[in-house]
Amino acid sequence: MTDMTQAAVLADAATLERYAYARHIIRQAGEIALGMFQRRTELVIEEKGLQDMVSIADRMVEDFLRAQIAERFPADAVVGEERGGGAADARCVWVIDPIDGTACFVNGMLAWCVSIGVLVDGQPAIGAVYDPNADELFHACLGQGAHVLSRQGQTRLRVNDVASLQGGVLGVGFSHRVGTGTFLPFLLDVLEEGGMFIRNGSGALMIAYVAAGRLIGYFEPHINSWDCLAGIVLVNEAGGRCNDFLAENGLEKGNPILVGGPRLYPQLAALALPRCA
Ligand code: LIP
């Protein structure tokens, strides 16, 4: 897979309009989700697959986002975790995860977020990840840089450009959509190199942390587009590198995801990507 790190490309007016709107609706969606999180004991939880849950909160938040997008940009396409969808031939495709980290959400843990990514002309152009518990809005747009807006104000995001796995903590993700044959040997290699890893259950949030320099990279052998598209924009705009997640219809089928700072990325890619082939 080739690298998805993009040369700085300036966003056009249509992209900037969607960027502002994404930052607006993601906060509203986060408030709805937070309200349901506080009443989570009343939620009916369904199992979509092994360790893969969904609740009415996921569906209601996605329906809210879809309604807001349709009202403002009726010609845009939407791909969402709970209601599906496809790019069709729309210039702009919204790729949304209403609650990323559902297992944490339904079990009363704080590692969950709302994630909105937007493809423009097939390119990851807008990313917004909102953590309502921490009140942190990570956002980025092509050529505009990546930022986090919090109670302390807004700061620019830069990846942690360490050269060694020993220089920080690596984020990882795993789901039973794939076997353990790729994941466990990778973890062993990381530990043997003196590295350390964390899995918090929300790929979107951990990839945002890579963009923020809190984690030195993130790897998951298979992740869905709605979990990571926003994070890809965040990492690209924060000076990081990313594998070609969208190759071979990654938008609809998912793919491995690998992100990291420019100096560490080649070492991570050598450890992770050959096992995904
Ligand atoms: C989650 C992802 C995470 C993955 C989990 C799950 P969800 O998304 O963010 O990276 O490891 O298995 O897929 O289902 O909570 O939206």
mmCIF file of N, CA and C and ligand atoms in Angstrom, residues 48 50-53 58 81-82 97-104 111-113 172-177 199-207 218 220 222-224 226-228 257, ligand 1:
data_model
loop_
_atom_site.group_PDB
_atom_site.id
_atom_site.type_symbol
_atom_site.label_atom_id
_atom_site.label_comp_id
_atom_site.label_asym_id
_atom_site.label_seq_id
_atom_site.Cartn_x
_atom_site.Cartn_y
_atom_site.Cartn_z
ATOM 1 N N LYS A 48 -24.240 -6.901 17.458
ATOM 2 C CA LYS A 48 -24.180 -7.043 15.991
ATOM 3 C C LYS A 48 -23.284 -8.213 15.617
ATOM 4 N N LEU A 50 -19.601 -10.663 17.453
ATOM 5 C CA LEU A 50 -18.801 -10.962 18.648
ATOM 6 C C LEU A 50 -18.117 -9.683 19.134
ATOM 7 N N GLN A 51 -18.403 -9.251 20.347
ATOM 8 C CA GLN A 51 -17.823 -8.037 20.945
ATOM 9 C C GLN A 51 -18.111 -6.803 20.081
ATOM 10 N N ASP A 52 -19.264 -6.810 19.399
ATOM 11 C CA ASP A 52 -19.606 -5.657 18.541
ATOM 12 C C ASP A 52 -21.041 -5.241 18.848
ATOM 13 N N MET A 53 -21.190 -4.183 19.658
ATOM 14 C CA MET A 53 -22.519 -3.833 20.168
ATOM 15 C C MET A 53 -23.055 -2.562 19.535
ATOM 16 N N ASP A 58 -26.523 4.947 19.410
ATOM 17 C CA ASP A 58 -25.764 4.991 18.145
ATOM 18 C C ASP A 58 -26.685 5.389 16.997
ATOM 19 N N GLU A 81 -21.894 4.083 10.188
ATOM 20 C CA GLU A 81 -21.727 2.742 10.763
ATOM 21 C C GLU A 81 -23.044 2.005 10.886
ATOM 22 N N GLU A 82 -24.089 2.706 11.302
ATOM 23 C CA GLU A 82 -25.333 1.988 11.619
ATOM 24 C C GLU A 82 -26.310 1.916 10.459
ATOM 25 N N ASP A 97 -19.228 8.062 12.264
ATOM 26 C CA ASP A 97 -19.438 7.097 13.332
ATOM 27 C C ASP A 97 -20.103 7.844 14.474
ATOM 28 N N PRO A 98 -21.373 7.577 14.726
ATOM 29 C CA PRO A 98 -22.096 8.349 15.738
ATOM 30 C C PRO A 98 -21.536 8.202 17.142
ATOM 31 N N ILE A 99 -21.142 6.987 17.471
ATOM 32 C CA ILE A 99 -20.466 6.739 18.754
ATOM 33 C C ILE A 99 -19.362 5.727 18.482
ATOM 34 N N ASP A 100 -18.125 6.213 18.458
ATOM 35 C CA ASP A 100 -16.985 5.319 18.282
ATOM 36 C C ASP A 100 -16.464 4.977 19.680
ATOM 37 N N GLY A 101 -16.347 3.680 19.954
ATOM 38 C CA GLY A 101 -16.034 3.232 21.304
ATOM 39 C C GLY A 101 -17.310 2.785 21.997
ATOM 40 N N THR A 102 -18.168 2.141 21.216
ATOM 41 C CA THR A 102 -19.483 1.734 21.744
ATOM 42 C C THR A 102 -19.364 0.817 22.947
ATOM 43 N N ALA A 103 -18.374 -0.078 22.920
ATOM 44 C CA ALA A 103 -18.208 -1.000 24.062
ATOM 45 C C ALA A 103 -17.926 -0.206 25.341
ATOM 46 N N CYS A 104 -17.146 0.865 25.220
ATOM 47 C CA CYS A 104 -16.887 1.713 26.393
ATOM 48 C C CYS A 104 -18.161 2.450 26.791
ATOM 49 N N ALA A 111 -13.969 6.350 27.197
ATOM 50 C CA ALA A 111 -13.229 6.386 25.923
ATOM 51 C C ALA A 111 -14.173 6.168 24.742
ATOM 52 N N TRP A 112 -14.948 7.219 24.427
ATOM 53 C CA TRP A 112 -15.795 7.164 23.229
ATOM 54 C C TRP A 112 -15.907 8.561 22.652
ATOM 55 N N CYS A 113 -16.341 8.664 21.405
ATOM 56 C CA CYS A 113 -16.377 9.976 20.742
ATOM 57 C C CYS A 113 -17.332 9.914 19.561
ATOM 58 N N VAL A 172 -3.159 0.744 19.755
ATOM 59 C CA VAL A 172 -3.518 -0.402 18.912
ATOM 60 C C VAL A 172 -5.019 -0.645 19.016
ATOM 61 N N GLY A 173 -5.536 -1.316 17.983
ATOM 62 C CA GLY A 173 -6.941 -1.705 18.005
ATOM 63 C C GLY A 173 -7.070 -3.127 17.492
ATOM 64 N N PHE A 174 -8.116 -3.782 17.945
ATOM 65 C CA PHE A 174 -8.363 -5.154 17.480
ATOM 66 C C PHE A 174 -9.856 -5.425 17.523
ATOM 67 N N SER A 175 -10.338 -6.175 16.538
ATOM 68 C CA SER A 175 -11.724 -6.637 16.583
ATOM 69 C C SER A 175 -11.740 -8.079 16.083
ATOM 70 N N HIS A 176 -12.806 -8.772 16.416
ATOM 71 C CA HIS A 176 -12.896 -10.177 15.991
ATOM 72 C C HIS A 176 -13.342 -10.311 14.542
ATOM 73 N N ARG A 177 -13.223 -9.181 13.799
ATOM 74 C CA ARG A 177 -13.463 -9.287 12.345
ATOM 75 C C ARG A 177 -12.302 -10.014 11.684
ATOM 76 N N ARG A 199 -4.783 -0.073 24.250
ATOM 77 C CA ARG A 199 -6.013 -0.174 23.465
ATOM 78 C C ARG A 199 -7.129 0.352 24.336
ATOM 79 N N ASN A 200 -7.773 1.446 23.913
ATOM 80 C CA ASN A 200 -8.849 1.988 24.766
ATOM 81 C C ASN A 200 -10.237 1.711 24.212
ATOM 82 N N GLY A 201 -10.349 1.081 23.022
ATOM 83 C CA GLY A 201 -11.662 0.723 22.461
ATOM 84 C C GLY A 201 -12.211 1.716 21.473
ATOM 85 N N SER A 202 -11.559 2.884 21.337
ATOM 86 C CA SER A 202 -12.020 3.861 20.341
ATOM 87 C C SER A 202 -10.871 4.194 19.399
ATOM 88 N N GLY A 203 -10.924 3.609 18.203
ATOM 89 C CA GLY A 203 -9.863 3.878 17.226
ATOM 90 C C GLY A 203 -9.824 5.340 16.834
ATOM 91 N N ALA A 204 -11.017 5.933 16.679
ATOM 92 C CA ALA A 204 -11.075 7.344 16.260
ATOM 93 C C ALA A 204 -10.366 8.237 17.269
ATOM 94 N N LEU A 205 -10.607 7.977 18.544
ATOM 95 C CA LEU A 205 -10.012 8.817 19.585
ATOM 96 C C LEU A 205 -8.504 8.599 19.662
ATOM 97 N N MET A 206 -8.078 7.349 19.503
ATOM 98 C CA MET A 206 -6.626 7.101 19.599
ATOM 99 C C MET A 206 -5.888 7.679 18.399
ATOM 100 N N ILE A 207 -6.506 7.649 17.228
ATOM 101 C CA ILE A 207 -5.845 8.249 16.063
ATOM 102 C C ILE A 207 -5.771 9.775 16.225
ATOM 103 N N TYR A 218 -0.541 4.440 15.636
ATOM 104 C CA TYR A 218 -1.713 3.593 15.847
ATOM 105 C C TYR A 218 -1.749 2.533 14.755
ATOM 106 N N GLU A 220 -4.148 -0.976 13.553
ATOM 107 C CA GLU A 220 -5.240 -1.948 13.726
ATOM 108 C C GLU A 220 -5.305 -2.776 12.450
ATOM 109 N N HIS A 222 -7.645 -4.490 11.019
ATOM 110 C CA HIS A 222 -8.800 -4.164 10.174
ATOM 111 C C HIS A 222 -9.690 -3.180 10.928
ATOM 112 N N ILE A 223 -9.979 -2.055 10.270
ATOM 113 C CA ILE A 223 -10.841 -1.031 10.879
ATOM 114 C C ILE A 223 -11.778 -0.534 9.787
ATOM 115 N N ASN A 224 -12.934 -0.033 10.170
ATOM 116 C CA ASN A 224 -13.882 0.489 9.192
ATOM 117 C C ASN A 224 -13.623 1.959 8.929
ATOM 118 N N TRP A 226 -15.544 4.518 8.851
ATOM 119 C CA TRP A 226 -16.166 5.496 9.754
ATOM 120 C C TRP A 226 -15.384 5.651 11.068
ATOM 121 N N ASP A 227 -14.585 4.640 11.409
ATOM 122 C CA ASP A 227 -13.777 4.717 12.632
ATOM 123 C C ASP A 227 -12.523 5.563 12.421
ATOM 124 N N CYS A 228 -12.035 5.667 11.209
ATOM 125 C CA CYS A 228 -10.680 6.238 11.030
ATOM 126 C C CYS A 228 -10.548 7.372 10.028
ATOM 127 N N ILE A 257 -5.177 -0.083 9.296
ATOM 128 C CA ILE A 257 -4.838 1.334 9.454
ATOM 129 C C ILE A 257 -3.508 1.414 10.201
HETATM 130 C C1 LIP B 1 -14.520 0.427 17.409
HETATM 131 C C2 LIP B 1 -13.247 0.933 16.778
HETATM 132 C C3 LIP B 1 -12.013 0.238 17.330
HETATM 133 C C4 LIP B 1 -12.135 -1.243 17.150
HETATM 134 C C5 LIP B 1 -13.372 -1.740 17.861
HETATM 135 C C6 LIP B 1 -14.636 -1.062 17.316
HETATM 136 P P1 LIP B 1 -17.103 1.083 17.343
HETATM 137 O O1 LIP B 1 -15.589 1.053 16.747
HETATM 138 O O2 LIP B 1 -13.116 2.316 17.017
HETATM 139 O O3 LIP B 1 -10.867 0.706 16.656
HETATM 140 O O4 LIP B 1 -10.980 -1.852 17.660
HETATM 141 O O5 LIP B 1 -13.480 -3.129 17.672
HETATM 142 O O6 LIP B 1 -14.803 -1.425 15.966
HETATM 143 O O7 LIP B 1 -17.700 -0.226 16.951
HETATM 144 O O8 LIP B 1 -17.017 1.256 18.810
HETATM 145 O O9 LIP B 1 -17.770 2.226 16.635
#
